[in-house]
Short mmCIF file of C-alpha atoms in Angstrom, two decimals:
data_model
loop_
_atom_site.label_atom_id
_atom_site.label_comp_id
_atom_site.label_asym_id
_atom_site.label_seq_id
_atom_site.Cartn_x
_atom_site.Cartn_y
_atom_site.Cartn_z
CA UNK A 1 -29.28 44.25 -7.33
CA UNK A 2 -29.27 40.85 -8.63
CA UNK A 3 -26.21 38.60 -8.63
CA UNK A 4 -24.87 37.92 -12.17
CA UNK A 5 -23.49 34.42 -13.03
CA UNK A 6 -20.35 35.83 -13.95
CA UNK A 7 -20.10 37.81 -10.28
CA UNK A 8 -21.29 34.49 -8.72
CA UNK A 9 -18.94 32.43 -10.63
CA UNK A 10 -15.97 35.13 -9.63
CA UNK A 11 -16.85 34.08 -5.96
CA UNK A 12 -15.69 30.79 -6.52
CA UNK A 13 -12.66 31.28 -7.97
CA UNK A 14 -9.70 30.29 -5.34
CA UNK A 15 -6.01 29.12 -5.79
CA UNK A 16 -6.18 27.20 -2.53
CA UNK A 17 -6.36 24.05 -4.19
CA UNK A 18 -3.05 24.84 -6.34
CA UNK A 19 -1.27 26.26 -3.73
CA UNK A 20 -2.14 23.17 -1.66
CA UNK A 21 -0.77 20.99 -4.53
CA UNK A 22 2.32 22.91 -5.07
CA UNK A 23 3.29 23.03 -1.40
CA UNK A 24 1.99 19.08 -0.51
CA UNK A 25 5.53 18.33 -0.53
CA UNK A 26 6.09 20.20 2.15
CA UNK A 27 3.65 19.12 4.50
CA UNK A 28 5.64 15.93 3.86
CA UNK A 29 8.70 17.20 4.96
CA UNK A 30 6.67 18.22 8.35
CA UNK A 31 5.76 14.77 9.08
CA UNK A 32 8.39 13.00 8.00
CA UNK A 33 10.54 15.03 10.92
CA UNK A 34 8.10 14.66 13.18
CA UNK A 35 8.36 10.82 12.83
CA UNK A 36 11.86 10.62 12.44
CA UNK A 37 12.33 12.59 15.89
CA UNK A 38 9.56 10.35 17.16
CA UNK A 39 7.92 13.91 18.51
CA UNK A 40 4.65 12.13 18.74
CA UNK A 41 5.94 9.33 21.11
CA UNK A 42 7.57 11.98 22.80
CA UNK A 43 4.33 14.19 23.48
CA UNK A 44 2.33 11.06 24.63
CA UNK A 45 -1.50 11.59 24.83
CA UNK A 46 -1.03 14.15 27.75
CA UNK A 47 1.20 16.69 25.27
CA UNK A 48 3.40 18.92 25.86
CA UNK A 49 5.35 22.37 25.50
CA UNK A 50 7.82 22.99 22.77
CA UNK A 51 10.58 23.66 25.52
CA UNK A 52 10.09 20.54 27.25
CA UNK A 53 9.67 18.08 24.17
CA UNK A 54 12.85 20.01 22.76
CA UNK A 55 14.84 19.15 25.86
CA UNK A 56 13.50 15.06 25.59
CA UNK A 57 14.76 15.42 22.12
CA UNK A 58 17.84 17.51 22.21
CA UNK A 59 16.56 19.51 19.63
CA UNK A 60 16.48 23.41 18.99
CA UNK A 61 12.99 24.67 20.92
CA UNK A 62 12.72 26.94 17.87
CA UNK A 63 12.43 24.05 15.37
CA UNK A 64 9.70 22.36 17.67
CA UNK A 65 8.07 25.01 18.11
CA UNK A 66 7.62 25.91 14.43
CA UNK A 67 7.24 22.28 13.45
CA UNK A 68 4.29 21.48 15.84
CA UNK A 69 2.43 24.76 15.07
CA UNK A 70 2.65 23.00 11.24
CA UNK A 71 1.25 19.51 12.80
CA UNK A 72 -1.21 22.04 14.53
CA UNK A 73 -2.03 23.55 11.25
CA UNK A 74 -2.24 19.83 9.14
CA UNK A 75 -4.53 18.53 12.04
CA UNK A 76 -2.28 15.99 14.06
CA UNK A 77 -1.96 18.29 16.98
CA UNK A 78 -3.84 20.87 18.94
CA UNK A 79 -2.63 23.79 20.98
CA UNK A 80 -4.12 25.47 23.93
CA UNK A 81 -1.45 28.44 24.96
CA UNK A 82 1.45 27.05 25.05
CA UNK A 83 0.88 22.85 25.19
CA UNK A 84 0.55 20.70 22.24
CA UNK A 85 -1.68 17.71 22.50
CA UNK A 86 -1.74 15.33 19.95
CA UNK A 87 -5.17 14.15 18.27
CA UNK A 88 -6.49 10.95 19.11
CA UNK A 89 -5.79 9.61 15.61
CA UNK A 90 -2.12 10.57 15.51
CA UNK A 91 -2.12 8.97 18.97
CA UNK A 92 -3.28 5.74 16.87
CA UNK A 93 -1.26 6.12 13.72
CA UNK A 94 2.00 7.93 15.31
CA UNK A 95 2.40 6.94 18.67
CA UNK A 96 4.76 4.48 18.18
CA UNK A 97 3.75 2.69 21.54
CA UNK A 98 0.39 2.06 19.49
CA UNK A 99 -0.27 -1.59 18.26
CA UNK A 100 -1.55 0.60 14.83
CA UNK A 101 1.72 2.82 14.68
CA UNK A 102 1.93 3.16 10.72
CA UNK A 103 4.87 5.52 10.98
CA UNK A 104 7.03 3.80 9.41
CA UNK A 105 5.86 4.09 6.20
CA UNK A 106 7.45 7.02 5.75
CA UNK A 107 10.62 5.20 4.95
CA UNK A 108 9.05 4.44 1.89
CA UNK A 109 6.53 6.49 0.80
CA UNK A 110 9.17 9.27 0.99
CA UNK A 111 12.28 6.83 -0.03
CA UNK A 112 14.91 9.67 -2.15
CA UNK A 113 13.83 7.13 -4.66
CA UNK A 114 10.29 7.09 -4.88
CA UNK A 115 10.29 11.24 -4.65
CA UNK A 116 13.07 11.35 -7.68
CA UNK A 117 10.52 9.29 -9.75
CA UNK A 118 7.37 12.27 -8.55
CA UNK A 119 9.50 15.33 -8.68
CA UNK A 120 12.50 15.08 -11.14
CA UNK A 121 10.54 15.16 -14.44
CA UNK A 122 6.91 13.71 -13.84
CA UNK A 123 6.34 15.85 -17.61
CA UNK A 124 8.40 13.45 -19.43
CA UNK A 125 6.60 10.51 -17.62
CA UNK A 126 3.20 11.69 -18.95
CA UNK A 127 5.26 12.31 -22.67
CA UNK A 128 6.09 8.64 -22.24
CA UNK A 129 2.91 6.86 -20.83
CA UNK A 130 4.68 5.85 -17.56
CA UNK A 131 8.26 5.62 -16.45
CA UNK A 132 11.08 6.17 -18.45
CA UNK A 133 12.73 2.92 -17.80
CA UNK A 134 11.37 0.23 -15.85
CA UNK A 135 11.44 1.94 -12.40
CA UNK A 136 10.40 -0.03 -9.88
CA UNK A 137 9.72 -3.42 -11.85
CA UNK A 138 13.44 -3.57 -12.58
CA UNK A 139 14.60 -6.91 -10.78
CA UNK A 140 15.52 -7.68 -7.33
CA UNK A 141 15.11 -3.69 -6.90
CA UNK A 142 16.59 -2.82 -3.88
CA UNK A 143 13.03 -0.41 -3.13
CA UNK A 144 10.99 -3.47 -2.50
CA UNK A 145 12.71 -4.26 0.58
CA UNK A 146 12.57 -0.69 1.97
CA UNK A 147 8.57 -1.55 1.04
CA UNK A 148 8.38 -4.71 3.19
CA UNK A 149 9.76 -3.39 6.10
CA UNK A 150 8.39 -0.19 6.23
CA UNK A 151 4.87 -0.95 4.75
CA UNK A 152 4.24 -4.22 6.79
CA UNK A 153 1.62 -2.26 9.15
CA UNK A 154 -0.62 -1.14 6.55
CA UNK A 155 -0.48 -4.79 4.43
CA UNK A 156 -1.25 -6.50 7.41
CA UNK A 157 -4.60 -5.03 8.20
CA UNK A 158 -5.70 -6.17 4.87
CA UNK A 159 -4.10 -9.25 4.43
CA UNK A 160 -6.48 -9.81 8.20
CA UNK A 161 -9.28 -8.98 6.53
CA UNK A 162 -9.18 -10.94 3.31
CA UNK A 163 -7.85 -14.03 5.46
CA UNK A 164 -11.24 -13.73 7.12
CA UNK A 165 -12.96 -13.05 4.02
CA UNK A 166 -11.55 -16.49 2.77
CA UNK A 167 -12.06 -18.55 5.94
CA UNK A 168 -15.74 -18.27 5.47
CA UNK A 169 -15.83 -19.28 1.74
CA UNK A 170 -16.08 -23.41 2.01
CA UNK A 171 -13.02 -25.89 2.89
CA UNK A 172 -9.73 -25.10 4.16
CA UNK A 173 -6.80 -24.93 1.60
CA UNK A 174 -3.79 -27.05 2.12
CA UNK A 175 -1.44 -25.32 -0.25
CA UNK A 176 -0.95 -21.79 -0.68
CA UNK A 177 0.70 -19.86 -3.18
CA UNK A 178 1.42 -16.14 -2.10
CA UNK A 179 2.54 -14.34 -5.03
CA UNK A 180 4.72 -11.20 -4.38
CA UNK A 181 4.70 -12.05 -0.98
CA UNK A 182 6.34 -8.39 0.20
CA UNK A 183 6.21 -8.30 4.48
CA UNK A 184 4.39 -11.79 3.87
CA UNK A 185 1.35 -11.07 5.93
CA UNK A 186 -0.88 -12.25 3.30
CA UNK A 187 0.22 -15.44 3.81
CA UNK A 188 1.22 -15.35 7.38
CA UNK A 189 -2.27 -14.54 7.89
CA UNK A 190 -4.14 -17.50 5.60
CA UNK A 191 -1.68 -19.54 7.61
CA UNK A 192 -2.77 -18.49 11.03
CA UNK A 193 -6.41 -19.27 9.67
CA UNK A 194 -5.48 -22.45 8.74
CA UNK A 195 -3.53 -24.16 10.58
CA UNK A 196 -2.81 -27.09 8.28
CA UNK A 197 -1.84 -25.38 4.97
CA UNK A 198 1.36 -25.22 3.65
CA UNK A 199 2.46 -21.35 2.46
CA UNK A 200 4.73 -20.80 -0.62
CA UNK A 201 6.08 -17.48 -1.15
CA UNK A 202 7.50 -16.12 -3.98
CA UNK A 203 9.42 -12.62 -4.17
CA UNK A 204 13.01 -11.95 -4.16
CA UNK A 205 15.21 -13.12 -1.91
CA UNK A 206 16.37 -10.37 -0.44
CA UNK A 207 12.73 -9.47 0.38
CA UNK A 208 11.90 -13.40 1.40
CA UNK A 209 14.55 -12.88 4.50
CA UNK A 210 12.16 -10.23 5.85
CA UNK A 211 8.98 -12.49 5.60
CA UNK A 212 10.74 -15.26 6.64
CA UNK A 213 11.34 -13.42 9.98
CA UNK A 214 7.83 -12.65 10.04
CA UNK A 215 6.96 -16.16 9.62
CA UNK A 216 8.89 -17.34 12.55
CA UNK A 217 7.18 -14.58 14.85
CA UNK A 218 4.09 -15.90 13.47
CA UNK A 219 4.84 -19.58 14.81
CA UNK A 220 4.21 -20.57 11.32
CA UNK A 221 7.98 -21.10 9.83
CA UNK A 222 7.76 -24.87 9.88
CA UNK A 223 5.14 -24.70 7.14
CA UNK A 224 6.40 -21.33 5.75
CA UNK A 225 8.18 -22.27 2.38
CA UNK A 226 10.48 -19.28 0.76
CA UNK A 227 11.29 -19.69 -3.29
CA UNK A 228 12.86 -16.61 -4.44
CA UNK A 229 12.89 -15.15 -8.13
CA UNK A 230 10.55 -13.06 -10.78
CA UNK A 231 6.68 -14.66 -10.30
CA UNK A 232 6.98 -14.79 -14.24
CA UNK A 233 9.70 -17.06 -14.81
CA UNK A 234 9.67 -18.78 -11.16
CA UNK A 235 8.63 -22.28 -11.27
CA UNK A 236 6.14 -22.74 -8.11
CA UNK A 237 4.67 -26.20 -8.83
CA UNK A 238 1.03 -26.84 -8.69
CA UNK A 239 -2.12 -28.30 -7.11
CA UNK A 240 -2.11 -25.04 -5.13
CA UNK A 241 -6.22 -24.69 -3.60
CA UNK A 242 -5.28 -21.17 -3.23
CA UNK A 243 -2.86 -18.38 -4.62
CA UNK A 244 -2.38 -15.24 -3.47
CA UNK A 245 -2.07 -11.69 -5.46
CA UNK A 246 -1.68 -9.50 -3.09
CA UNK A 247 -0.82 -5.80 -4.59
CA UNK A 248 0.73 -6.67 -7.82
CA UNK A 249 -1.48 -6.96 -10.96
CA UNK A 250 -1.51 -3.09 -10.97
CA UNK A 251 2.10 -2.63 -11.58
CA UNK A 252 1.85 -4.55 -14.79
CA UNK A 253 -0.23 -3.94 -18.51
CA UNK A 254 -3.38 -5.93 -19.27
CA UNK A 255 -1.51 -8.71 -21.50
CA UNK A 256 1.25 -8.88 -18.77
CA UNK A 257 -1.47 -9.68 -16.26
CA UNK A 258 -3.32 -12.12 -18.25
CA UNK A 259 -0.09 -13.96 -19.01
CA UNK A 260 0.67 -14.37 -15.17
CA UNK A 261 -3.04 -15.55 -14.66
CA UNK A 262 -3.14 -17.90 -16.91
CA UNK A 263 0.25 -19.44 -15.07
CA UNK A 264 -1.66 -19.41 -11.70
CA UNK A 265 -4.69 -20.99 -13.34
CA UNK A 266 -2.76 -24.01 -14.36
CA UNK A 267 -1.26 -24.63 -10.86
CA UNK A 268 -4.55 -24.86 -9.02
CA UNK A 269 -5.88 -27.92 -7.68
CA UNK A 270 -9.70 -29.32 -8.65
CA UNK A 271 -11.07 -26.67 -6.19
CA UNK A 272 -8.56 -24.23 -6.09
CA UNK A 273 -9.07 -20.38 -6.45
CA UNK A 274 -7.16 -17.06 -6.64
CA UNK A 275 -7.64 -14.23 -4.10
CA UNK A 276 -6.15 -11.01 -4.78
CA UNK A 277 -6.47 -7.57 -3.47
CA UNK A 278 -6.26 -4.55 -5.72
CA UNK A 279 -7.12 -0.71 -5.47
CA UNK A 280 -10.16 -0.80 -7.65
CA UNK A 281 -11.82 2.73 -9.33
CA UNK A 282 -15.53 3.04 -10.04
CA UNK A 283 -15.76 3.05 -14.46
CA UNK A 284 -15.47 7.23 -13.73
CA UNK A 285 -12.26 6.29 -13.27
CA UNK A 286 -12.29 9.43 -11.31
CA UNK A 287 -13.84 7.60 -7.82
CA UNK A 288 -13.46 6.24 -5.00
CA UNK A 289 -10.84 9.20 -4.00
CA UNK A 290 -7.65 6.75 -3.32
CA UNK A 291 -8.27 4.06 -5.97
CA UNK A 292 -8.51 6.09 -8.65
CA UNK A 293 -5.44 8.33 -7.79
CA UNK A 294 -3.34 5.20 -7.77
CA UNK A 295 -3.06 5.27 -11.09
CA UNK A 296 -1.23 8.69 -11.21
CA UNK A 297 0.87 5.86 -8.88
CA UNK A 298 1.16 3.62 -11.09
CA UNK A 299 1.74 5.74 -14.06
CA UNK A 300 5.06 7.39 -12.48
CA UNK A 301 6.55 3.91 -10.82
CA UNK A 302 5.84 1.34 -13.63
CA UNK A 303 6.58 1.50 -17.31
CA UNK A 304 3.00 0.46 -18.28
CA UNK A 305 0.65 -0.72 -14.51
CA UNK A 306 -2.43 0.82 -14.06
CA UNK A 307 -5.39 1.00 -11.21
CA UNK A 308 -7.89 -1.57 -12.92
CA UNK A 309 -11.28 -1.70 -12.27
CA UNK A 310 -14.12 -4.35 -11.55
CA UNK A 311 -15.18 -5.14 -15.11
CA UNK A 312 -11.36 -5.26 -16.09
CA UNK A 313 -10.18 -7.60 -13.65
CA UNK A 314 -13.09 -9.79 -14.46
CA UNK A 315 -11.87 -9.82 -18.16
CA UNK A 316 -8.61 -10.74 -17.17
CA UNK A 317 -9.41 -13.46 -15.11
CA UNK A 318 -11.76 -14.65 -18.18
CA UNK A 319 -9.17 -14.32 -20.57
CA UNK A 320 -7.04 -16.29 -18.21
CA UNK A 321 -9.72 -19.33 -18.30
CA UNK A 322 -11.29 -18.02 -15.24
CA UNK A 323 -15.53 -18.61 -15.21
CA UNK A 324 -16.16 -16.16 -12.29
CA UNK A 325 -14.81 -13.24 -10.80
CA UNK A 326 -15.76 -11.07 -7.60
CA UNK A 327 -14.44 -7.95 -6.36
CA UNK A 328 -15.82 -6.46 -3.00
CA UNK A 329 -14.32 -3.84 -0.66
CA UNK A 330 -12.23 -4.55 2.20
CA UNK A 331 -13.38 -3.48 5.26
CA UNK A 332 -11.24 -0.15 6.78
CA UNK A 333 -9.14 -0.04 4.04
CA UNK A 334 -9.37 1.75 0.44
CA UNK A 335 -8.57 -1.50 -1.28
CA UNK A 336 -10.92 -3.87 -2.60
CA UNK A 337 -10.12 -8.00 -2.89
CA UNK A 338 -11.09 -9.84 -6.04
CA UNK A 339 -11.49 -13.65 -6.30
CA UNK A 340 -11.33 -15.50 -9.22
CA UNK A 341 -13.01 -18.91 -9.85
CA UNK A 342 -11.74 -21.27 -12.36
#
């Protein structure tokens, strides 16, 4: 006998994927103790029994047990009897020995605060078209430092890459704006590339102390220039030859980021250009995987930010008095940087 649509379609059907979704935050919870006990430093490439990484740790064998049969089951470990080995991308990402450890950004990611604003009433947000208040735009909020410290690793392979994107693209700026500076390795980075510019960075202060530290690791302090306050009302001076966006249009409306643009367009010098990185769908609005997500992101953190893509960042940047616009992908990462040509 023949299979009928309807049987074939019936075949199909699954609630993995919701019972995935409804139980994500758990698989949270799993990492985020396995970080905070630093199990994965613990294990070390060569692994380990529950009984023996519970006695390094002082924990219950029990809970280690049960919580690295989890990592087993989510893929950052493996198991052969009774000896857990950890993959070599956790040994990357988790090992906190690793020059790549990105661990940290639990701290953030799964903040009380930033889970209150996914969990408590995410209905109400849709209801509303984004937060109800102004969530994490609200000033000086204390979340943005919990951001630059624990988010610095994964900023700073992309503020790398779009420092060597930029080295390449004619003559060295001397002045550099970096706008919502965060960690600062945006403009740590431009400043390693060129040694003679002069970096201005503009977030809050208490984020500015953390990116002034960076600065001094960097060797760069001397031409490292803090100058806290809101990037809208901020003055920054001018005859910048290059400004910085890193990670910040998206957390604002259309108008909001036209407004700003047209600010940084009148502080550029003759030659002077804007390089910003954003998370950047296809039109689908439904791909790349990551970039298009972000604006469930955006939708829950920010009263009206957005994921934008290609052909609406170039209208910004036109709106702004801006002839040309570019937007590319960034090597390794899911984000994409965007330069705009006055």
């Amino acid at each position: 006998m023949s299979t009928t649509v309807d049987e074939t379609a019936a075949d199909e059907i699954s609630p993995i994927l919701l019972v995935e979704a409804m139980f994500a935050v758990r698989r949270t919870g799993a990492i985020k103790a396995a970080i905070e006990l630093d199990l994965f430093t613990t294990l070390g490439p060569e692994g380990g029994s529950a009984q023996s990484v519970a006695t390094a740790l002082g924990a219950a064998e029990r809970g280690i047990r049960i919580l690295c049969d989890c990592l087993v089951v989510n893929g950052f470990l493996t198991k052969a009897v009774d000896r857990y080995t950890p993959t070599l991308s956790t040994i990357a990402f988790l090992d906190r020995r690793s020059p790549s450890y990105l661990g940290d950004a639990i701290e953030f990611i799964a903040a009380p605060e930033m889970v209150r604003l996914f969990l408590d009433d995410p209905a109400a947000i849709v209801r509303n078209g984004g937060s109800v208040g102004l969530a994490n735009i609200s000033a000086d909020n204390p979340v943005w430092v919990k951001f630059a410290r624990a988010m610095g690793p994964f900023t700073r392979g992309a503020a790398a890459g779009l420092a060597a994107e930029v080295a390449v693209m004619g003559e060295a700026p001397r002045k550099i704006l970096d706008i919502a500076a965060g960690p600062g390795f945006f403009g740590i980075e431009m400043g390693k590339v060129f040694p003679a510019a002069e970096i201005v960075a503009v977030d809050w202060a208490s984020v500015l102390s953390l990116s002034q530290e960076h600065a001094e690791e960097a060797g760069i302090a001397d031409r490292y220039r803090p100058l806290p306050g809101s990037a809208f009302d901020v003055d920054w001076g001018g005859d910048y030859d290059l400004v910085l966006l890193p990670n910040f249009l998206h957390h604002f409306d259309i108008d909001t980021c036209v407004n700003l643009l047209t600010k940084v367009r009148a502080s550029l010098s003759a030659k002077g250009r804007v390089a910003g990185v954003e998370f950047v769908p296809n039109d689908d609005r439904i791909s790349p995987p990551f970039p298009a997500a972000f604006s469930w992101e955006m939708l829950v953190t920010t009263p009206k930010g957005d994921a934008y893509t290609e052909k609406e960042l170039a209208e910004m940047g036109r709106l702004a008095g801006f002839r040309s616009a570019t937007v590319r992908p960034l090597p390794r990462t899911p984000a994409s940087m965007f330069l705009l040509e006055p």
